Amino acid sequence: MKVLKFGGTSVGSAERMKGVVKLISDGNTKIVVLSAMSGTTNSLIEFTNYLRIGNITGACEHTTVLQDKYKHTIRELYTTAQYAEMANEKIASLFNHLRDLAQKPLTAELEKEIVAQGEIMSTNMVTLYMQEQGIDAVLLNSFDFMRLAPNGEPDLGYIREHLLPLVDLEANGRIYIAQGFVCLNHQGNIDNLQRGGSDYTATLIGAAVNAEEVQIWTDIDGMHNNDPRIVDNTKPVHHLHFEESAELAYFGAKILHPTCILPAKLTGTPVRLLNTMDPTAEGTLIDNNLTRPGEIKAIAAKDGITALKIKSGRMLLAYGFLRKVFEVFETYKTSIDMICTSEVGVSMSIDDDRKLDLIVDELQKYGTVTIDRDMCIICVVGDLNWENTGFEARAMEAMKDIPVRMVSYGGSNYNISFLVREEDKERALRSLSATIFDEKK
Ligand code: ASP
Ligand code: MG
């Protein structure tokens, strides 16, 4: 049994919804997770912004504009008056509910109830359309099983226990449709899995039902091996290990968020990234396998980095020095990305420089501090276990003409990071691609 997730663009119009239904109706039983139609969640957030400033009329007018879009989609989606009517009624009742909510004082809980409506709308519309087409489609209510534990994290045990009785995994070709993103918190109030959280819904459901695969359908053909905006001829990476994909996600590669991968990693459920616009393309498979030792799979970069160096004679042979340095960053709630040490100094990189002046003031107690701004982390990812050989040399070879401020390897088995000037980023990405991918036999 597979779990398939389609994002907002994939269900962004009647045309796209029909495309999705065609794609999923292959006679196999599956669970399909849907996002809200593209633009809807943002629009619902705008609706709450009106309420926040007490502009109830503005909020209600705003819903009328959004509702028109839904009316239009309904006109284009259904072929029978009966189903169009059912969809219109359902959507109208949800919009009326929104306008009722607008009369209440805006609280954090109310806001969450409001932004949840987008997924409720899209799943109802698609399920009705499938039923109109004679497909055995069953709408699941994600609030019946998707729940957070008291620590705010999804409660996989609860999810499994409450989802399994709702689905018949042996059903012949039945398609279950569920809302992405939405959930209840541990107190039973409406909550969500954060923006873009439908991917997370899919991997959680996949883990709960022990799916053979979770498919994330978007409008790109998988994860690319370098930034296509900068480097020509980038290619989709056909296979990544869970850890490799986590490394890439931290560096802003357009891929699943690291937390979304956790449930799949935990249960070893493979995750496949596929393209709705090109359904037969291979996409990217993410699982627990390592294929070719030493293989570099992808390169990603993150701009806007600041490097700090603290040099101190007192660091030599001293203990407790790094603790004091780290405490400064902790005090100012600034996370450190890269770190390199020598006997007499330590360099670190941060991407949030809002507290930089305060941090530097304190660090000066421990040594001479120098700052380099407008830097960029280039991250080289692959099966880079230290017992493999050659990959460091290939990466270094590519960087031979580029001034490198820091190098970090050994933090994980999956990454080498270089800190370079932002202005050298494009050159570095191109050179790495040429050296590593173009010359690969
Ligand atoms: N609709 C939500 C959002 O736009 C969740 C999602 O699309 O994954 O963030
Ligand atoms: Mg979205």
Tab-separated table of N, CA and C in Angstrom, residues 144-278:
chain	number	residue	atom	x	y	z
A	144	ASP	N	-9.487	12.877	13.072
A	144	ASP	CA	-9.808	11.652	13.816
A	144	ASP	C	-8.561	10.879	14.235
A	145	PHE	N	-7.421	11.192	13.634
A	145	PHE	CA	-6.239	10.384	13.980
A	145	PHE	C	-4.947	11.196	14.088
A	146	MET	N	-4.857	12.349	13.417
A	146	MET	CA	-3.603	13.099	13.391
A	146	MET	C	-3.508	13.933	14.670
A	147	ARG	N	-2.639	13.563	15.566
A	147	ARG	CA	-2.649	14.237	16.857
A	147	ARG	C	-1.234	14.493	17.368
A	148	LEU	N	-1.076	15.605	18.060
A	148	LEU	CA	0.221	15.949	18.645
A	148	LEU	C	0.295	15.443	20.084
A	149	ALA	N	1.488	15.070	20.505
A	149	ALA	CA	1.735	14.690	21.898
A	149	ALA	C	1.921	15.977	22.713
A	150	PRO	N	1.939	15.871	24.051
A	150	PRO	CA	2.117	17.085	24.857
A	150	PRO	C	3.377	17.883	24.508
A	151	ASN	N	4.404	17.234	23.973
A	151	ASN	CA	5.617	17.983	23.607
A	151	ASN	C	5.483	18.705	22.264
A	152	GLY	N	4.290	18.646	21.655
A	152	GLY	CA	4.072	19.372	20.402
A	152	GLY	C	4.474	18.588	19.168
A	153	GLU	N	5.059	17.409	19.360
A	153	GLU	CA	5.457	16.570	18.221
A	153	GLU	C	4.319	15.593	17.904
A	154	PRO	N	4.209	15.164	16.649
A	154	PRO	CA	3.168	14.187	16.312
A	154	PRO	C	3.307	12.913	17.153
A	155	ASP	N	2.156	12.380	17.571
A	155	ASP	CA	2.131	11.209	18.433
A	155	ASP	C	1.893	9.976	17.543
A	156	LEU	N	2.988	9.366	17.072
A	156	LEU	CA	2.872	8.298	16.076
A	156	LEU	C	2.060	7.106	16.593
A	157	GLY	N	2.212	6.820	17.882
A	157	GLY	CA	1.455	5.698	18.468
A	157	GLY	C	-0.039	5.960	18.368
A	158	TYR	N	-0.432	7.170	18.738
A	158	TYR	CA	-1.847	7.550	18.689
A	158	TYR	C	-2.346	7.532	17.249
A	159	ILE	N	-1.526	8.075	16.357
A	159	ILE	CA	-1.914	8.160	14.947
A	159	ILE	C	-2.168	6.758	14.396
A	160	ARG	N	-1.250	5.858	14.691
A	160	ARG	CA	-1.382	4.478	14.198
A	160	ARG	C	-2.649	3.844	14.771
A	161	GLU	N	-2.802	3.963	16.084
A	161	GLU	CA	-3.926	3.310	16.762
A	161	GLU	C	-5.281	3.807	16.243
A	162	HIS	N	-5.340	5.112	15.908
A	162	HIS	CA	-6.625	5.666	15.482
A	162	HIS	C	-6.852	5.634	13.973
A	163	LEU	N	-5.764	5.523	13.218
A	163	LEU	CA	-5.935	5.487	11.758
A	163	LEU	C	-6.253	4.073	11.275
A	164	LEU	N	-5.554	3.087	11.822
A	164	LEU	CA	-5.701	1.721	11.304
A	164	LEU	C	-7.151	1.230	11.271
A	165	PRO	N	-7.969	1.469	12.323
A	165	PRO	CA	-9.356	0.997	12.237
A	165	PRO	C	-10.175	1.710	11.155
A	166	LEU	N	-9.683	2.854	10.660
A	166	LEU	CA	-10.465	3.621	9.683
A	166	LEU	C	-10.219	3.185	8.247
A	167	VAL	N	-9.139	2.426	8.046
A	167	VAL	CA	-8.802	2.065	6.668
A	167	VAL	C	-8.761	0.550	6.489
A	168	ASP	N	-9.262	0.108	5.355
A	168	ASP	CA	-9.201	-1.302	5.009
A	168	ASP	C	-8.129	-1.433	3.931
A	169	LEU	N	-6.949	-1.828	4.384
A	169	LEU	CA	-5.810	-1.828	3.464
A	169	LEU	C	-5.921	-2.913	2.397
A	170	GLU	N	-6.848	-3.829	2.621
A	170	GLU	CA	-7.046	-4.901	1.632
A	170	GLU	C	-8.163	-4.538	0.649
A	171	ALA	N	-8.820	-3.384	0.879
A	171	ALA	CA	-9.966	-3.016	0.031
A	171	ALA	C	-9.523	-3.007	-1.427
A	172	ASN	N	-10.388	-3.473	-2.255
A	172	ASN	CA	-10.027	-3.648	-3.654
A	172	ASN	C	-10.061	-2.323	-4.418
A	173	GLY	N	-8.929	-1.667	-4.509
A	173	GLY	CA	-8.854	-0.451	-5.316
A	173	GLY	C	-9.427	0.799	-4.668
A	174	ARG	N	-9.803	0.708	-3.400
A	174	ARG	CA	-10.381	1.899	-2.756
A	174	ARG	C	-9.307	2.975	-2.553
A	175	ILE	N	-9.696	4.225	-2.733
A	175	ILE	CA	-8.747	5.324	-2.526
A	175	ILE	C	-9.214	6.195	-1.367
A	176	TYR	N	-8.384	6.259	-0.354
A	176	TYR	CA	-8.693	7.108	0.795
A	176	TYR	C	-8.071	8.486	0.582
A	177	ILE	N	-8.845	9.520	0.849
A	177	ILE	CA	-8.340	10.886	0.691
A	177	ILE	C	-8.280	11.523	2.076
A	178	ALA	N	-7.134	12.106	2.419
A	178	ALA	CA	-7.003	12.724	3.749
A	178	ALA	C	-6.432	14.133	3.639
A	179	GLN	N	-6.803	14.996	4.569
A	179	GLN	CA	-6.262	16.361	4.598
A	179	GLN	C	-4.815	16.334	5.094
A	180	GLY	N	-3.938	16.994	4.371
A	180	GLY	CA	-2.594	17.206	4.886
A	180	GLY	C	-2.618	18.342	5.896
A	181	PHE	N	-1.502	18.558	6.577
A	181	PHE	CA	-1.270	19.782	7.362
A	181	PHE	C	-2.042	19.836	8.693
A	182	VAL	N	-3.332	19.463	8.687
A	182	VAL	CA	-4.143	19.691	9.883
A	182	VAL	C	-3.972	18.571	10.907
A	183	CYS	N	-4.202	18.916	12.176
A	183	CYS	CA	-4.163	17.918	13.235
A	183	CYS	C	-4.853	18.489	14.467
A	184	LEU	N	-4.909	17.676	15.510
A	184	LEU	CA	-5.354	18.189	16.817
A	184	LEU	C	-4.139	18.215	17.726
A	185	ASN	N	-4.142	19.128	18.690
A	185	ASN	CA	-3.065	19.084	19.675
A	185	ASN	C	-3.440	18.084	20.780
A	186	HIS	N	-2.609	17.953	21.783
A	186	HIS	CA	-2.868	16.893	22.771
A	186	HIS	C	-4.121	17.174	23.595
A	187	GLN	N	-4.564	18.434	23.577
A	187	GLN	CA	-5.790	18.738	24.310
A	187	GLN	C	-7.032	18.581	23.431
A	188	GLY	N	-6.804	18.213	22.195
A	188	GLY	CA	-7.941	17.994	21.302
A	188	GLY	C	-8.382	19.250	20.556
A	189	ASN	N	-7.577	20.318	20.620
A	189	ASN	CA	-7.914	21.523	19.850
A	189	ASN	C	-7.247	21.465	18.469
A	190	ILE	N	-7.879	22.167	17.512
A	190	ILE	CA	-7.333	22.160	16.151
A	190	ILE	C	-5.940	22.794	16.123
A	191	ASP	N	-5.050	22.119	15.431
A	191	ASP	CA	-3.672	22.612	15.318
A	191	ASP	C	-3.194	22.261	13.905
A	192	ASN	N	-1.930	22.489	13.634
A	192	ASN	CA	-1.408	22.078	12.326
A	192	ASN	C	0.062	21.705	12.444
A	193	LEU	N	0.590	21.163	11.346
A	193	LEU	CA	1.977	20.673	11.325
A	193	LEU	C	2.923	21.707	10.721
A	194	GLN	N	2.556	22.979	10.809
A	194	GLN	CA	3.361	24.092	10.275
A	194	GLN	C	3.220	24.196	8.760
A	195	ARG	N	3.587	25.385	8.244
A	195	ARG	CA	3.472	25.619	6.797
A	195	ARG	C	4.207	24.524	6.022
A	196	GLY	N	3.596	24.103	4.951
A	196	GLY	CA	4.195	23.037	4.140
A	196	GLY	C	4.079	21.665	4.785
A	197	GLY	N	3.262	21.565	5.844
A	197	GLY	CA	3.239	20.356	6.672
A	197	GLY	C	2.567	19.139	6.051
A	198	SER	N	1.982	19.289	4.865
A	198	SER	CA	1.309	18.122	4.267
A	198	SER	C	2.284	16.976	3.957
A	199	ASP	N	3.519	17.325	3.654
A	199	ASP	CA	4.529	16.278	3.438
A	199	ASP	C	4.672	15.444	4.706
A	200	TYR	N	4.643	16.156	5.808
A	200	TYR	CA	4.791	15.503	7.109
A	200	TYR	C	3.590	14.588	7.365
A	201	THR	N	2.393	15.065	7.035
A	201	THR	CA	1.199	14.225	7.171
A	201	THR	C	1.422	12.914	6.426
A	202	ALA	N	1.944	13.036	5.204
A	202	ALA	CA	2.111	11.846	4.363
A	202	ALA	C	3.118	10.865	4.969
A	203	THR	N	4.235	11.382	5.467
A	203	THR	CA	5.222	10.442	6.016
A	203	THR	C	4.723	9.841	7.333
A	204	LEU	N	3.940	10.616	8.095
A	204	LEU	CA	3.377	10.078	9.340
A	204	LEU	C	2.366	8.976	9.036
A	205	ILE	N	1.508	9.222	8.053
A	205	ILE	CA	0.532	8.200	7.678
A	205	ILE	C	1.269	6.970	7.135
A	206	GLY	N	2.281	7.231	6.322
A	206	GLY	CA	3.071	6.127	5.761
A	206	GLY	C	3.668	5.259	6.864
A	207	ALA	N	4.217	5.925	7.896
A	207	ALA	CA	4.804	5.175	9.010
A	207	ALA	C	3.709	4.443	9.780
A	208	ALA	N	2.555	5.087	9.952
A	208	ALA	CA	1.477	4.497	10.756
A	208	ALA	C	0.921	3.237	10.097
A	209	VAL	N	0.770	3.248	8.790
A	209	VAL	CA	0.168	2.077	8.120
A	209	VAL	C	1.228	1.143	7.550
A	210	ASN	N	2.502	1.445	7.847
A	210	ASN	CA	3.580	0.623	7.319
A	210	ASN	C	3.541	0.549	5.794
A	211	ALA	N	3.433	1.696	5.176
A	211	ALA	CA	3.283	1.758	3.719
A	211	ALA	C	4.518	1.202	3.026
A	212	GLU	N	4.343	0.670	1.826
A	212	GLU	CA	5.524	0.200	1.081
A	212	GLU	C	6.313	1.389	0.543
A	213	GLU	N	5.631	2.539	0.377
A	213	GLU	CA	6.309	3.726	-0.156
A	213	GLU	C	5.448	4.964	0.082
A	214	VAL	N	6.117	6.086	0.330
A	214	VAL	CA	5.409	7.365	0.394
A	214	VAL	C	5.862	8.174	-0.816
A	215	GLN	N	4.920	8.659	-1.594
A	215	GLN	CA	5.280	9.457	-2.771
A	215	GLN	C	4.873	10.912	-2.555
A	216	ILE	N	5.828	11.810	-2.779
A	216	ILE	CA	5.542	13.235	-2.653
A	216	ILE	C	5.530	13.810	-4.074
A	217	TRP	N	4.360	14.182	-4.529
A	217	TRP	CA	4.207	14.686	-5.896
A	217	TRP	C	4.229	16.210	-5.907
A	218	THR	N	5.196	16.772	-6.655
A	218	THR	CA	5.259	18.234	-6.763
A	218	THR	C	5.348	18.589	-8.243
A	219	ASP	N	5.892	19.769	-8.553
A	219	ASP	CA	6.026	20.085	-9.970
A	219	ASP	C	7.481	20.199	-10.396
A	220	ILE	N	8.363	19.492	-9.681
A	220	ILE	CA	9.743	19.366	-10.154
A	220	ILE	C	10.090	17.877	-10.236
A	221	ASP	N	11.066	17.555	-11.076
A	221	ASP	CA	11.329	16.135	-11.310
A	221	ASP	C	12.325	15.561	-10.313
A	222	GLY	N	12.074	15.835	-9.038
A	222	GLY	CA	12.938	15.293	-7.990
A	222	GLY	C	13.960	16.314	-7.557
A	223	MET	N	14.847	15.851	-6.728
A	223	MET	CA	15.875	16.713	-6.155
A	223	MET	C	17.050	16.769	-7.135
A	224	HIS	N	17.509	17.966	-7.461
A	224	HIS	CA	18.607	18.083	-8.428
A	224	HIS	C	19.974	18.056	-7.756
A	225	ASN	N	20.986	17.705	-8.543
A	225	ASN	CA	22.323	17.548	-7.944
A	225	ASN	C	23.064	18.875	-7.749
A	226	ASN	N	22.458	19.980	-8.198
A	226	ASN	CA	23.054	21.293	-7.946
A	226	ASN	C	21.955	22.311	-8.222
A	227	ASP	N	22.222	23.577	-7.956
A	227	ASP	CA	21.195	24.605	-8.100
A	227	ASP	C	20.967	24.918	-9.583
A	228	PRO	N	19.806	24.531	-10.140
A	228	PRO	CA	19.581	24.711	-11.587
A	228	PRO	C	19.544	26.179	-12.011
A	229	ARG	N	19.362	27.098	-11.048
A	229	ARG	CA	19.357	28.524	-11.411
A	229	ARG	C	20.761	29.010	-11.712
A	230	ILE	N	21.755	28.274	-11.219
A	230	ILE	CA	23.136	28.719	-11.362
A	230	ILE	C	23.926	27.818	-12.300
A	231	VAL	N	23.693	26.525	-12.186
A	231	VAL	CA	24.511	25.577	-12.942
A	231	VAL	C	23.677	24.970	-14.068
A	232	ASP	N	24.262	24.932	-15.278
A	232	ASP	CA	23.564	24.289	-16.406
A	232	ASP	C	23.655	22.777	-16.243
A	233	ASN	N	22.765	22.090	-16.897
A	233	ASN	CA	22.816	20.620	-16.951
A	233	ASN	C	22.775	19.940	-15.599
A	234	THR	N	22.071	20.514	-14.634
A	234	THR	CA	21.923	19.769	-13.374
A	234	THR	C	21.007	18.591	-13.676
A	235	LYS	N	21.146	17.561	-12.885
A	235	LYS	CA	20.325	16.365	-13.126
A	235	LYS	C	19.616	15.958	-11.842
A	236	PRO	N	18.473	15.299	-11.996
A	236	PRO	CA	17.832	14.804	-10.772
A	236	PRO	C	18.718	13.729	-10.135
A	237	VAL	N	18.752	13.731	-8.828
A	237	VAL	CA	19.487	12.680	-8.119
A	237	VAL	C	18.497	11.535	-7.959
A	238	HIS	N	18.810	10.377	-8.491
A	238	HIS	CA	17.814	9.308	-8.463
A	238	HIS	C	17.703	8.637	-7.112
A	239	HIS	N	18.778	8.695	-6.342
A	239	HIS	CA	18.710	8.007	-5.061
A	239	HIS	C	19.477	8.755	-3.970
A	240	LEU	N	18.859	8.888	-2.829
A	240	LEU	CA	19.519	9.512	-1.673
A	240	LEU	C	19.232	8.684	-0.427
A	241	HIS	N	20.181	8.675	0.471
A	241	HIS	CA	19.974	8.097	1.797
A	241	HIS	C	19.228	9.151	2.635
A	242	PHE	N	18.458	8.702	3.620
A	242	PHE	CA	17.721	9.647	4.475
A	242	PHE	C	18.646	10.745	5.028
A	243	GLU	N	19.846	10.327	5.444
A	243	GLU	CA	20.772	11.296	6.046
A	243	GLU	C	21.249	12.307	5.011
A	244	GLU	N	21.467	11.837	3.805
A	244	GLU	CA	21.919	12.746	2.741
A	244	GLU	C	20.836	13.783	2.464
A	245	SER	N	19.592	13.323	2.443
A	245	SER	CA	18.521	14.279	2.152
A	245	SER	C	18.363	15.271	3.299
A	246	ALA	N	18.608	14.825	4.524
A	246	ALA	CA	18.530	15.750	5.663
A	246	ALA	C	19.617	16.819	5.555
A	247	GLU	N	20.831	16.402	5.201
A	247	GLU	CA	21.926	17.374	5.041
A	247	GLU	C	21.541	18.427	3.989
A	248	LEU	N	20.988	17.950	2.876
A	248	LEU	CA	20.645	18.866	1.793
A	248	LEU	C	19.530	19.817	2.195
A	249	ALA	N	18.572	19.291	2.934
A	249	ALA	CA	17.444	20.132	3.328
A	249	ALA	C	17.916	21.279	4.214
A	250	TYR	N	18.879	21.004	5.098
A	250	TYR	CA	19.388	22.074	5.963
A	250	TYR	C	20.014	23.192	5.138
A	251	PHE	N	20.511	22.810	3.969
A	251	PHE	CA	21.165	23.826	3.153
A	251	PHE	C	20.239	24.393	2.086
A	252	GLY	N	18.963	24.294	2.352
A	252	GLY	CA	18.009	25.003	1.512
A	252	GLY	C	17.710	24.351	0.183
A	253	ALA	N	18.157	23.115	-0.010
A	253	ALA	CA	17.813	22.456	-1.266
A	253	ALA	C	16.302	22.227	-1.274
A	254	LYS	N	15.722	22.315	-2.472
A	254	LYS	CA	14.264	22.181	-2.551
A	254	LYS	C	13.915	20.710	-2.390
A	255	ILE	N	13.643	20.329	-1.201
A	255	ILE	CA	13.443	18.916	-0.896
A	255	ILE	C	12.659	18.850	0.397
A	256	LEU	N	12.322	17.652	0.803
A	256	LEU	CA	11.576	17.501	2.056
A	256	LEU	C	12.292	18.127	3.241
A	257	HIS	N	11.517	18.712	4.119
A	257	HIS	CA	12.074	19.241	5.351
A	257	HIS	C	12.576	18.081	6.225
A	258	PRO	N	13.724	18.270	6.933
A	258	PRO	CA	14.276	17.154	7.717
A	258	PRO	C	13.263	16.504	8.666
A	259	THR	N	12.389	17.284	9.278
A	259	THR	CA	11.446	16.659	10.214
A	259	THR	C	10.462	15.742	9.477
A	260	CYS	N	10.129	16.090	8.227
A	260	CYS	CA	9.188	15.246	7.472
A	260	CYS	C	9.760	13.871	7.216
A	261	ILE	N	11.084	13.818	7.132
A	261	ILE	CA	11.714	12.553	6.784
A	261	ILE	C	11.776	11.626	7.996
A	262	LEU	N	11.733	12.209	9.194
A	262	LEU	CA	11.928	11.407	10.405
A	262	LEU	C	11.030	10.167	10.511
A	263	PRO	N	9.690	10.306	10.353
A	263	PRO	CA	8.858	9.102	10.509
A	263	PRO	C	9.233	8.020	9.501
A	264	ALA	N	9.565	8.442	8.269
A	264	ALA	CA	9.913	7.468	7.233
A	264	ALA	C	11.232	6.784	7.581
A	265	LYS	N	12.163	7.583	8.068
A	265	LYS	CA	13.467	7.053	8.456
A	265	LYS	C	13.308	6.040	9.589
A	266	LEU	N	12.468	6.401	10.534
A	266	LEU	CA	12.214	5.559	11.702
A	266	LEU	C	11.702	4.188	11.299
A	267	THR	N	10.771	4.153	10.350
A	267	THR	CA	10.169	2.871	9.962
A	267	THR	C	10.802	2.317	8.690
A	268	GLY	N	11.777	3.047	8.142
A	268	GLY	CA	12.445	2.575	6.927
A	268	GLY	C	11.546	2.628	5.698
A	269	THR	N	10.522	3.483	5.735
A	269	THR	CA	9.608	3.589	4.588
A	269	THR	C	10.243	4.441	3.489
A	270	PRO	N	10.437	3.910	2.295
A	270	PRO	CA	11.035	4.722	1.232
A	270	PRO	C	10.139	5.907	0.852
A	271	VAL	N	10.779	7.033	0.547
A	271	VAL	CA	10.037	8.221	0.130
A	271	VAL	C	10.480	8.551	-1.294
A	272	ARG	N	9.515	8.746	-2.187
A	272	ARG	CA	9.871	9.042	-3.574
A	272	ARG	C	9.327	10.412	-3.941
A	273	LEU	N	10.180	11.270	-4.509
A	273	LEU	CA	9.739	12.590	-4.968
A	273	LEU	C	9.437	12.491	-6.450
A	274	LEU	N	8.211	12.840	-6.837
A	274	LEU	CA	7.797	12.673	-8.224
A	274	LEU	C	7.171	13.946	-8.760
A	275	ASN	N	7.069	14.008	-10.083
A	275	ASN	CA	6.639	15.233	-10.753
A	275	ASN	C	5.271	15.040	-11.428
A	276	THR	N	4.281	15.787	-10.953
A	276	THR	CA	2.927	15.675	-11.532
A	276	THR	C	2.931	16.042	-13.018
A	277	MET	N	3.841	16.954	-13.405
A	277	MET	CA	3.876	17.411	-14.793
A	277	MET	C	4.553	16.380	-15.706
A	278	ASP	N	5.282	15.452	-15.105
A	278	ASP	CA	6.007	14.448	-15.884
A	278	ASP	C	5.996	13.142	-15.089
